[in-house]
PDB file of N, CA and C in Angstrom:
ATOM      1  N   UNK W1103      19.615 201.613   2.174  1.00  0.00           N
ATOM      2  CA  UNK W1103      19.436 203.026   1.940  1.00  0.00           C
ATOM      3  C   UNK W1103      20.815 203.638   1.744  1.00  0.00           C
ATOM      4  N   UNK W1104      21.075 204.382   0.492  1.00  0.00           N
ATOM      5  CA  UNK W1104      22.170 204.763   0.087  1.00  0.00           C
ATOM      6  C   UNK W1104      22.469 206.499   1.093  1.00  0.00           C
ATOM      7  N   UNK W1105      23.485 206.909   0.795  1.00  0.00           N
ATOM      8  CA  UNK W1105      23.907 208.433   1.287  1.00  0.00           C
ATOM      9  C   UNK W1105      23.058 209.257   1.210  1.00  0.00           C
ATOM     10  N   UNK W1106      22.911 209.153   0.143  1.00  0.00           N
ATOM     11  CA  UNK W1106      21.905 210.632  -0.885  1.00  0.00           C
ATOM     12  C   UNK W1106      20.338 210.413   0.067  1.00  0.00           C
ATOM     13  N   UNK W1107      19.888 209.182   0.342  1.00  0.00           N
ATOM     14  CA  UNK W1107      18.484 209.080   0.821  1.00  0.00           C
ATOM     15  C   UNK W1107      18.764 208.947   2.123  1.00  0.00           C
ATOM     16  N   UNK W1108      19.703 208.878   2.556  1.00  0.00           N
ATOM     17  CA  UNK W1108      20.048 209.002   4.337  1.00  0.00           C
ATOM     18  C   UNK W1108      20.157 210.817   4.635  1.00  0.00           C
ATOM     19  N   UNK W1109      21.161 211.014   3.709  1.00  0.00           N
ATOM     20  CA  UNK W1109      21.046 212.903   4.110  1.00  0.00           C
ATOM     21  C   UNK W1109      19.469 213.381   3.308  1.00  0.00           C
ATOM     22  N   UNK W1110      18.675 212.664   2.495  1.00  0.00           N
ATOM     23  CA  UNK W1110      17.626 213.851   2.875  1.00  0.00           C
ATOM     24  C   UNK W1110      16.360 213.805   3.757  1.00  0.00           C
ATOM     25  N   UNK W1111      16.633 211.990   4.427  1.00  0.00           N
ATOM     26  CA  UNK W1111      15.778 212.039   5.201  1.00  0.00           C
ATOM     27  C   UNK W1111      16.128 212.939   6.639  1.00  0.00           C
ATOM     28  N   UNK W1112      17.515 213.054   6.931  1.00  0.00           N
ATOM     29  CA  UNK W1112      18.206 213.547   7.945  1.00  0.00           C
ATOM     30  C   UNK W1112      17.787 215.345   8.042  1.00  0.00           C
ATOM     31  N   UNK W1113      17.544 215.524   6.518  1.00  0.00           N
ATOM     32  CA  UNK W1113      17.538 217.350   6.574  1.00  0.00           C
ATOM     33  C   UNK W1113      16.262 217.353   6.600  1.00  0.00           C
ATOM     34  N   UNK W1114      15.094 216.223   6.647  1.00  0.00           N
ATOM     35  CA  UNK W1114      13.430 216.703   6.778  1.00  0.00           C
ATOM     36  C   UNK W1114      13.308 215.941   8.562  1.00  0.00           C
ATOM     37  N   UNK W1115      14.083 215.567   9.418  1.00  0.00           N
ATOM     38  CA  UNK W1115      14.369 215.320  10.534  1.00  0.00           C
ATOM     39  C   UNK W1115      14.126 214.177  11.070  1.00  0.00           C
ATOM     40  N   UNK W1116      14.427 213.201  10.002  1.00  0.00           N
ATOM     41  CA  UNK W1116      13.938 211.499  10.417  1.00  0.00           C
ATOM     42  C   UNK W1116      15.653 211.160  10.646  1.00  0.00           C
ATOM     43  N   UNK W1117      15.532 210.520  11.674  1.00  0.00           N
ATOM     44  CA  UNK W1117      17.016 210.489  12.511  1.00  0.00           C
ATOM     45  C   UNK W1117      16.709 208.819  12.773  1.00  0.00           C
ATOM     46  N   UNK W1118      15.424 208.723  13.079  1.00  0.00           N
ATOM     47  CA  UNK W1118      15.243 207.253  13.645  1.00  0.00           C
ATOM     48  C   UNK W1118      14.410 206.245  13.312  1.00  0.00           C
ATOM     49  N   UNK W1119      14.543 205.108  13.170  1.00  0.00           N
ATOM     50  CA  UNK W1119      13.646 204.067  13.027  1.00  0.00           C
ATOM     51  C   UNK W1119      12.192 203.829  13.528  1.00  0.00           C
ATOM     52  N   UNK W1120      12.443 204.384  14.513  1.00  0.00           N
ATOM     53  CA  UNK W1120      11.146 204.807  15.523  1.00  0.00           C
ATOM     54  C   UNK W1120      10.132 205.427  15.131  1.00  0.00           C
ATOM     55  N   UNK W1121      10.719 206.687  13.904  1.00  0.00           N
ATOM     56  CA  UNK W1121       9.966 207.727  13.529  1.00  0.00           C
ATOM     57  C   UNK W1121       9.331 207.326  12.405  1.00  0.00           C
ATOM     58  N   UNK W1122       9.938 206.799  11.262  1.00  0.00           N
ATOM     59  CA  UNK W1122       9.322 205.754  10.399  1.00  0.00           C
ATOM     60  C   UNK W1122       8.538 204.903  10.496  1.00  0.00           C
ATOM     61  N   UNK W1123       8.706 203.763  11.765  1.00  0.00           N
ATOM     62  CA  UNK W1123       7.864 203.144  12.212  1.00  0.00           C
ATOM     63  C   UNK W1123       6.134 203.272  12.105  1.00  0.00           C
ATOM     64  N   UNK W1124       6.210 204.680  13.011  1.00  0.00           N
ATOM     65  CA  UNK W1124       5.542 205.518  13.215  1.00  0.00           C
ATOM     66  C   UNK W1124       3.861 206.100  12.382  1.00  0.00           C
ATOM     67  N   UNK W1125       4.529 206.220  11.303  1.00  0.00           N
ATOM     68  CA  UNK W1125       4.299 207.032  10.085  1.00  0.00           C
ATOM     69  C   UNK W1125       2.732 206.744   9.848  1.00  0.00           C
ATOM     70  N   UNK W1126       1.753 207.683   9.706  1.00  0.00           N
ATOM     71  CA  UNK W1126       1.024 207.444   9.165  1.00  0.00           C
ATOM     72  C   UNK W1126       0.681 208.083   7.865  1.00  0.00           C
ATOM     73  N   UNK W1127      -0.876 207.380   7.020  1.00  0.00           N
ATOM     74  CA  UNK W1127      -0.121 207.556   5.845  1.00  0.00           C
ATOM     75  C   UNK W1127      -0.183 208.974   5.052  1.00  0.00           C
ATOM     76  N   UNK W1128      -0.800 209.881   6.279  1.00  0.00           N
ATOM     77  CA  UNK W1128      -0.171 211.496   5.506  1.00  0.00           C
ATOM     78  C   UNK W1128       1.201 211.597   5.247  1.00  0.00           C
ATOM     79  N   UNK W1129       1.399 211.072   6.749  1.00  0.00           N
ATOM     80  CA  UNK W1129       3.190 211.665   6.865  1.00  0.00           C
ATOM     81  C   UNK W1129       3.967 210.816   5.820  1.00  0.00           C
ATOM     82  N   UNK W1130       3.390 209.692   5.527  1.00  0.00           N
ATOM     83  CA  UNK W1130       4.109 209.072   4.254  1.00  0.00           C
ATOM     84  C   UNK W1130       3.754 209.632   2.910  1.00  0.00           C
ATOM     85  N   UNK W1131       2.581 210.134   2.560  1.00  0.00           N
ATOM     86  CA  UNK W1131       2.454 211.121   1.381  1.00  0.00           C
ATOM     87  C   UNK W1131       3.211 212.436   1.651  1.00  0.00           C
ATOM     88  N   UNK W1132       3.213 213.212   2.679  1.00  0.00           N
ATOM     89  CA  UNK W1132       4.326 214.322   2.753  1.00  0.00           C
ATOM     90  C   UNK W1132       5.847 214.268   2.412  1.00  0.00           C
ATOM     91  N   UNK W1133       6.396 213.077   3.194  1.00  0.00           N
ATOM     92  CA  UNK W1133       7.682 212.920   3.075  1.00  0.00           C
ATOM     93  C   UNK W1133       8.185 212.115   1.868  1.00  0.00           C
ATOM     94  N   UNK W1134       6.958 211.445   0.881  1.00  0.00           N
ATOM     95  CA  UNK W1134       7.272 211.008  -0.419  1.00  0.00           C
ATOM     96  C   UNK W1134       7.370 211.955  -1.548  1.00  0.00           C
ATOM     97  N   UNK W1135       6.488 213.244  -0.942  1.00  0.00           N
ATOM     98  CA  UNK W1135       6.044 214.493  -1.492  1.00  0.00           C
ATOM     99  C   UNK W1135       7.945 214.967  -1.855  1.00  0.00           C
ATOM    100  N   UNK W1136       8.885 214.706  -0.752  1.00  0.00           N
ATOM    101  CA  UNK W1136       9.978 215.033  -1.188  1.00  0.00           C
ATOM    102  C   UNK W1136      11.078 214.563  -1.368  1.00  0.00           C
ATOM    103  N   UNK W1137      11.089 213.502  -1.725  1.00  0.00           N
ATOM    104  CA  UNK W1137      12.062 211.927  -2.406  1.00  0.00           C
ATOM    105  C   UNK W1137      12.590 212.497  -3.465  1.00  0.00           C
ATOM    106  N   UNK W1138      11.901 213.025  -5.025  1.00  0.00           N
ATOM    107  CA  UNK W1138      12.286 213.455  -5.633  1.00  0.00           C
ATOM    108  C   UNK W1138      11.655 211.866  -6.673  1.00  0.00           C
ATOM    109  N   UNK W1139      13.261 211.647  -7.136  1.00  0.00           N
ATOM    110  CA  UNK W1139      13.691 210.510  -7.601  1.00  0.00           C
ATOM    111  C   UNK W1139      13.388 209.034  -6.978  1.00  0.00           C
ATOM    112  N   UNK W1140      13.625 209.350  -5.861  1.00  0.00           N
ATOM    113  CA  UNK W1140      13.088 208.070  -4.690  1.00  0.00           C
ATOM    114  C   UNK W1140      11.813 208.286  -4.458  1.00  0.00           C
ATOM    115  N   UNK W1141      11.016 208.804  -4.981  1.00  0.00           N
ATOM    116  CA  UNK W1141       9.335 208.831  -4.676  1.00  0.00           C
ATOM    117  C   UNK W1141       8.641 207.368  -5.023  1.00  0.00           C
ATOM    118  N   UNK W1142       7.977 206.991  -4.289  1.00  0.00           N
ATOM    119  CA  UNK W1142       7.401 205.797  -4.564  1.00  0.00           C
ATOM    120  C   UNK W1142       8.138 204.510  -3.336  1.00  0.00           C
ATOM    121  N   UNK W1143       9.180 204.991  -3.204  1.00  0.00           N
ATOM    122  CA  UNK W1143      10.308 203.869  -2.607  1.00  0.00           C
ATOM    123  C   UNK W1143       9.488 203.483  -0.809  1.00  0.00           C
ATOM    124  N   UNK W1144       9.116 204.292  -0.041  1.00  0.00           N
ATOM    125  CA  UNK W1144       8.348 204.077   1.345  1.00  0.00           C
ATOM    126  C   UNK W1144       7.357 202.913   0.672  1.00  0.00           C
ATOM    127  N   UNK W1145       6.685 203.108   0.283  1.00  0.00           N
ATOM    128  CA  UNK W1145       5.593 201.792   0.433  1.00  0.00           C
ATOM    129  C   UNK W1145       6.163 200.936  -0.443  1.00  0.00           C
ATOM    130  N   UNK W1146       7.296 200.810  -1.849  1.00  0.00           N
ATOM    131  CA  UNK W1146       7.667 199.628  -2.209  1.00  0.00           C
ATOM    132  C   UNK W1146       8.752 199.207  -1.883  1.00  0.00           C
ATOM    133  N   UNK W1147       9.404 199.366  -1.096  1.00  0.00           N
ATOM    134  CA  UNK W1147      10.315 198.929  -0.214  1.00  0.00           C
ATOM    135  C   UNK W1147       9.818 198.468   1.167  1.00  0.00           C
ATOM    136  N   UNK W1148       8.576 199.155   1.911  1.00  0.00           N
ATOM    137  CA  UNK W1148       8.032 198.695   3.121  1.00  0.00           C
ATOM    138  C   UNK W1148       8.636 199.683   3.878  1.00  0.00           C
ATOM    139  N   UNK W1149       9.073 200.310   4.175  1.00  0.00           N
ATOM    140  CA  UNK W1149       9.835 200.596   5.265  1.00  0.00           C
ATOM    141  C   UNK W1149       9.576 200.964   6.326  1.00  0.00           C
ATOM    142  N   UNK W1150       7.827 201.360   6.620  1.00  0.00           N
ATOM    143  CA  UNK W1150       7.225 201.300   7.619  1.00  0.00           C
ATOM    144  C   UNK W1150       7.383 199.894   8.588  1.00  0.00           C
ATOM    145  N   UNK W1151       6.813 198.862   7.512  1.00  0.00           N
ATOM    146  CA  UNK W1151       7.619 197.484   7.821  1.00  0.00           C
ATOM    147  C   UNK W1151       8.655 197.169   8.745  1.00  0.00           C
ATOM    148  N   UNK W1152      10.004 197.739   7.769  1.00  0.00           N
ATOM    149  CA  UNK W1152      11.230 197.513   7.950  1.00  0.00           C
ATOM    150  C   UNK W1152      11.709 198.051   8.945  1.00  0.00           C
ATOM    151  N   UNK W1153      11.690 199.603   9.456  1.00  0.00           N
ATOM    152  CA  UNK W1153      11.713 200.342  10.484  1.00  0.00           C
ATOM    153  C   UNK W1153      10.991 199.850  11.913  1.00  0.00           C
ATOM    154  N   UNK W1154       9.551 199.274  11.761  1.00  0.00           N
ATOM    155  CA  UNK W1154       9.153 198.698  13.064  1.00  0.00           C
ATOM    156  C   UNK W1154       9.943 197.893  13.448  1.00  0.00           C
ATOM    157  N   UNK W1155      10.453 196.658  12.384  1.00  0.00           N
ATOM    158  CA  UNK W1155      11.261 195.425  13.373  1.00  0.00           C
ATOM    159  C   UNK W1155      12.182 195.628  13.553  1.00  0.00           C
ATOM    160  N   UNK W1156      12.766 196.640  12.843  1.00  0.00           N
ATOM    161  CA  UNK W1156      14.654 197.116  13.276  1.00  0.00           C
ATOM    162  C   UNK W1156      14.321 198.230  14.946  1.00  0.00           C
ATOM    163  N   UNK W1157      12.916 199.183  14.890  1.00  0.00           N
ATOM    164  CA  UNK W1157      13.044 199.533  16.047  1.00  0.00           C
ATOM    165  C   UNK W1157      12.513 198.805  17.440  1.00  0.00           C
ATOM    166  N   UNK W1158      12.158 198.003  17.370  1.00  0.00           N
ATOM    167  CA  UNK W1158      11.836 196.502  18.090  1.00  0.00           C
ATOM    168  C   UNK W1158      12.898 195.940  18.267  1.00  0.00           C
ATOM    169  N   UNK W1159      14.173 196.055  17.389  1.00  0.00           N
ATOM    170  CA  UNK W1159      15.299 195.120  17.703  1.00  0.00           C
ATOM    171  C   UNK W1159      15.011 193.765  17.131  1.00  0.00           C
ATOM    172  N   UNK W1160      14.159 193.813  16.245  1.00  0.00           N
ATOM    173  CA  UNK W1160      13.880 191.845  16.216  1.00  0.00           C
ATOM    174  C   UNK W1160      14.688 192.088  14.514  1.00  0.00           C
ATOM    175  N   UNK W1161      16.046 191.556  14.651  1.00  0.00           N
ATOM    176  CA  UNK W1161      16.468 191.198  13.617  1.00  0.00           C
ATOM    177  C   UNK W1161      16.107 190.273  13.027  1.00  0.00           C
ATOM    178  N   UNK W1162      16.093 189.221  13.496  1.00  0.00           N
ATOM    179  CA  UNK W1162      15.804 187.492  12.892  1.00  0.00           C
ATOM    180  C   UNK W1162      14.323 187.909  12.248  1.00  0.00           C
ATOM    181  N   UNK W1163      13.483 188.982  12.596  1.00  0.00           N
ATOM    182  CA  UNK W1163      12.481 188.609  11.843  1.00  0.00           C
ATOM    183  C   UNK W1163      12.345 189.762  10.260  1.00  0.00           C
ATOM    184  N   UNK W1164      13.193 190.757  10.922  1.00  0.00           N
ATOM    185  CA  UNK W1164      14.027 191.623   9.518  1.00  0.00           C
ATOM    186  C   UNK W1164      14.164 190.653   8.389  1.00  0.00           C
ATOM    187  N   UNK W1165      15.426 190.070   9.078  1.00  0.00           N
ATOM    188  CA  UNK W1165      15.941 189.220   7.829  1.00  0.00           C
ATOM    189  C   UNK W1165      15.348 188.313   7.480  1.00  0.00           C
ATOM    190  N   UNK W1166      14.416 187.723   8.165  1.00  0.00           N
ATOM    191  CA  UNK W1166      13.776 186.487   7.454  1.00  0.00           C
ATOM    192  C   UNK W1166      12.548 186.972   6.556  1.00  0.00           C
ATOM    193  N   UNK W1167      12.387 188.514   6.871  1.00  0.00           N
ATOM    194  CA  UNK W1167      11.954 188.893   5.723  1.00  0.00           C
ATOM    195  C   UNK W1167      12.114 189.383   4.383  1.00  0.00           C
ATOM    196  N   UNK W1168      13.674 190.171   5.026  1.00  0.00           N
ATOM    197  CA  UNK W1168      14.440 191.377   3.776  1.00  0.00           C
ATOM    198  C   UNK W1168      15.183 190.840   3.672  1.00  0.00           C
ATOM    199  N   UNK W1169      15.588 190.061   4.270  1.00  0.00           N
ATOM    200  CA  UNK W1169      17.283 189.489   3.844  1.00  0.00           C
ATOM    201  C   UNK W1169      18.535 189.750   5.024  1.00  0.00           C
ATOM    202  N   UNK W1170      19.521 189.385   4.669  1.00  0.00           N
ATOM    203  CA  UNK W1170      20.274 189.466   6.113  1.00  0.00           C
ATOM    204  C   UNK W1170      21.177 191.364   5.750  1.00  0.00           C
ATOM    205  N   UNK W1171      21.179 191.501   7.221  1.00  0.00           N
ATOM    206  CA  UNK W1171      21.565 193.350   7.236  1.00  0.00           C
ATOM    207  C   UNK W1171      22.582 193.375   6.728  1.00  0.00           C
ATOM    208  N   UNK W1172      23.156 194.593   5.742  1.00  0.00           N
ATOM    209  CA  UNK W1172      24.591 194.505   5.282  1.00  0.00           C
ATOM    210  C   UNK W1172      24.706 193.565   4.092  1.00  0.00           C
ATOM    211  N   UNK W1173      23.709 192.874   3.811  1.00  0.00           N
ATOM    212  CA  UNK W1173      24.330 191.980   2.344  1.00  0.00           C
ATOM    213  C   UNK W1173      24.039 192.394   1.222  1.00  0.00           C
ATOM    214  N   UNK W1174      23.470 193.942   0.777  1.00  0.00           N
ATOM    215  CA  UNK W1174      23.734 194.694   0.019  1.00  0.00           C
ATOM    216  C   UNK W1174      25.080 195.159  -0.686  1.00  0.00           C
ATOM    217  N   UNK W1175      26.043 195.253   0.841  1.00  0.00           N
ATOM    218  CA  UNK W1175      27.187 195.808   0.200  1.00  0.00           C
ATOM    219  C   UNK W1175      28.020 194.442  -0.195  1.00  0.00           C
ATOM    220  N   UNK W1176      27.453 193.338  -0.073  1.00  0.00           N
ATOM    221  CA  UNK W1176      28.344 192.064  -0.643  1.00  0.00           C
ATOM    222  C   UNK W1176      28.003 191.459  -2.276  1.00  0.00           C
TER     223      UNK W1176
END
């Protein structure tokens, strides 16, 4: 997740992994409601997914799904 989609999840008040986790799928049609450009990206990216096992702490099973954390910027 780049800058631009970190500050606008930050200004609609998703701070945490937890909260994503979370999500059901109004709150995922609301908050896709304001992506813009990134609309579509929550369910094809997973990140309901992605957010449970990062707020679980279970990396090994992150990455053995998404790939290892940080190897975007490599």
């Amino acid at each position: 997740m780049g800058p631009k989609l970190n500050a606008l999840l930050i200004s609609l008040g998703v701070r945490r992994f937890d909260q994503i986790a979370d999500w059901t799928r109004a709150e995922i049609d609301e908050v896709d409601a304001h992506l813009g450009s990134f609309k579509g990206r929550i369910d094809r990216d997973s990140w309901v997914e992605q957010a449970g096992l990062l707020a679980r702490g279970d990396i090994a099973a992150f990455e053995a799904r998404f790939g290892e954390l940080g190897s975007e910027k490599t």
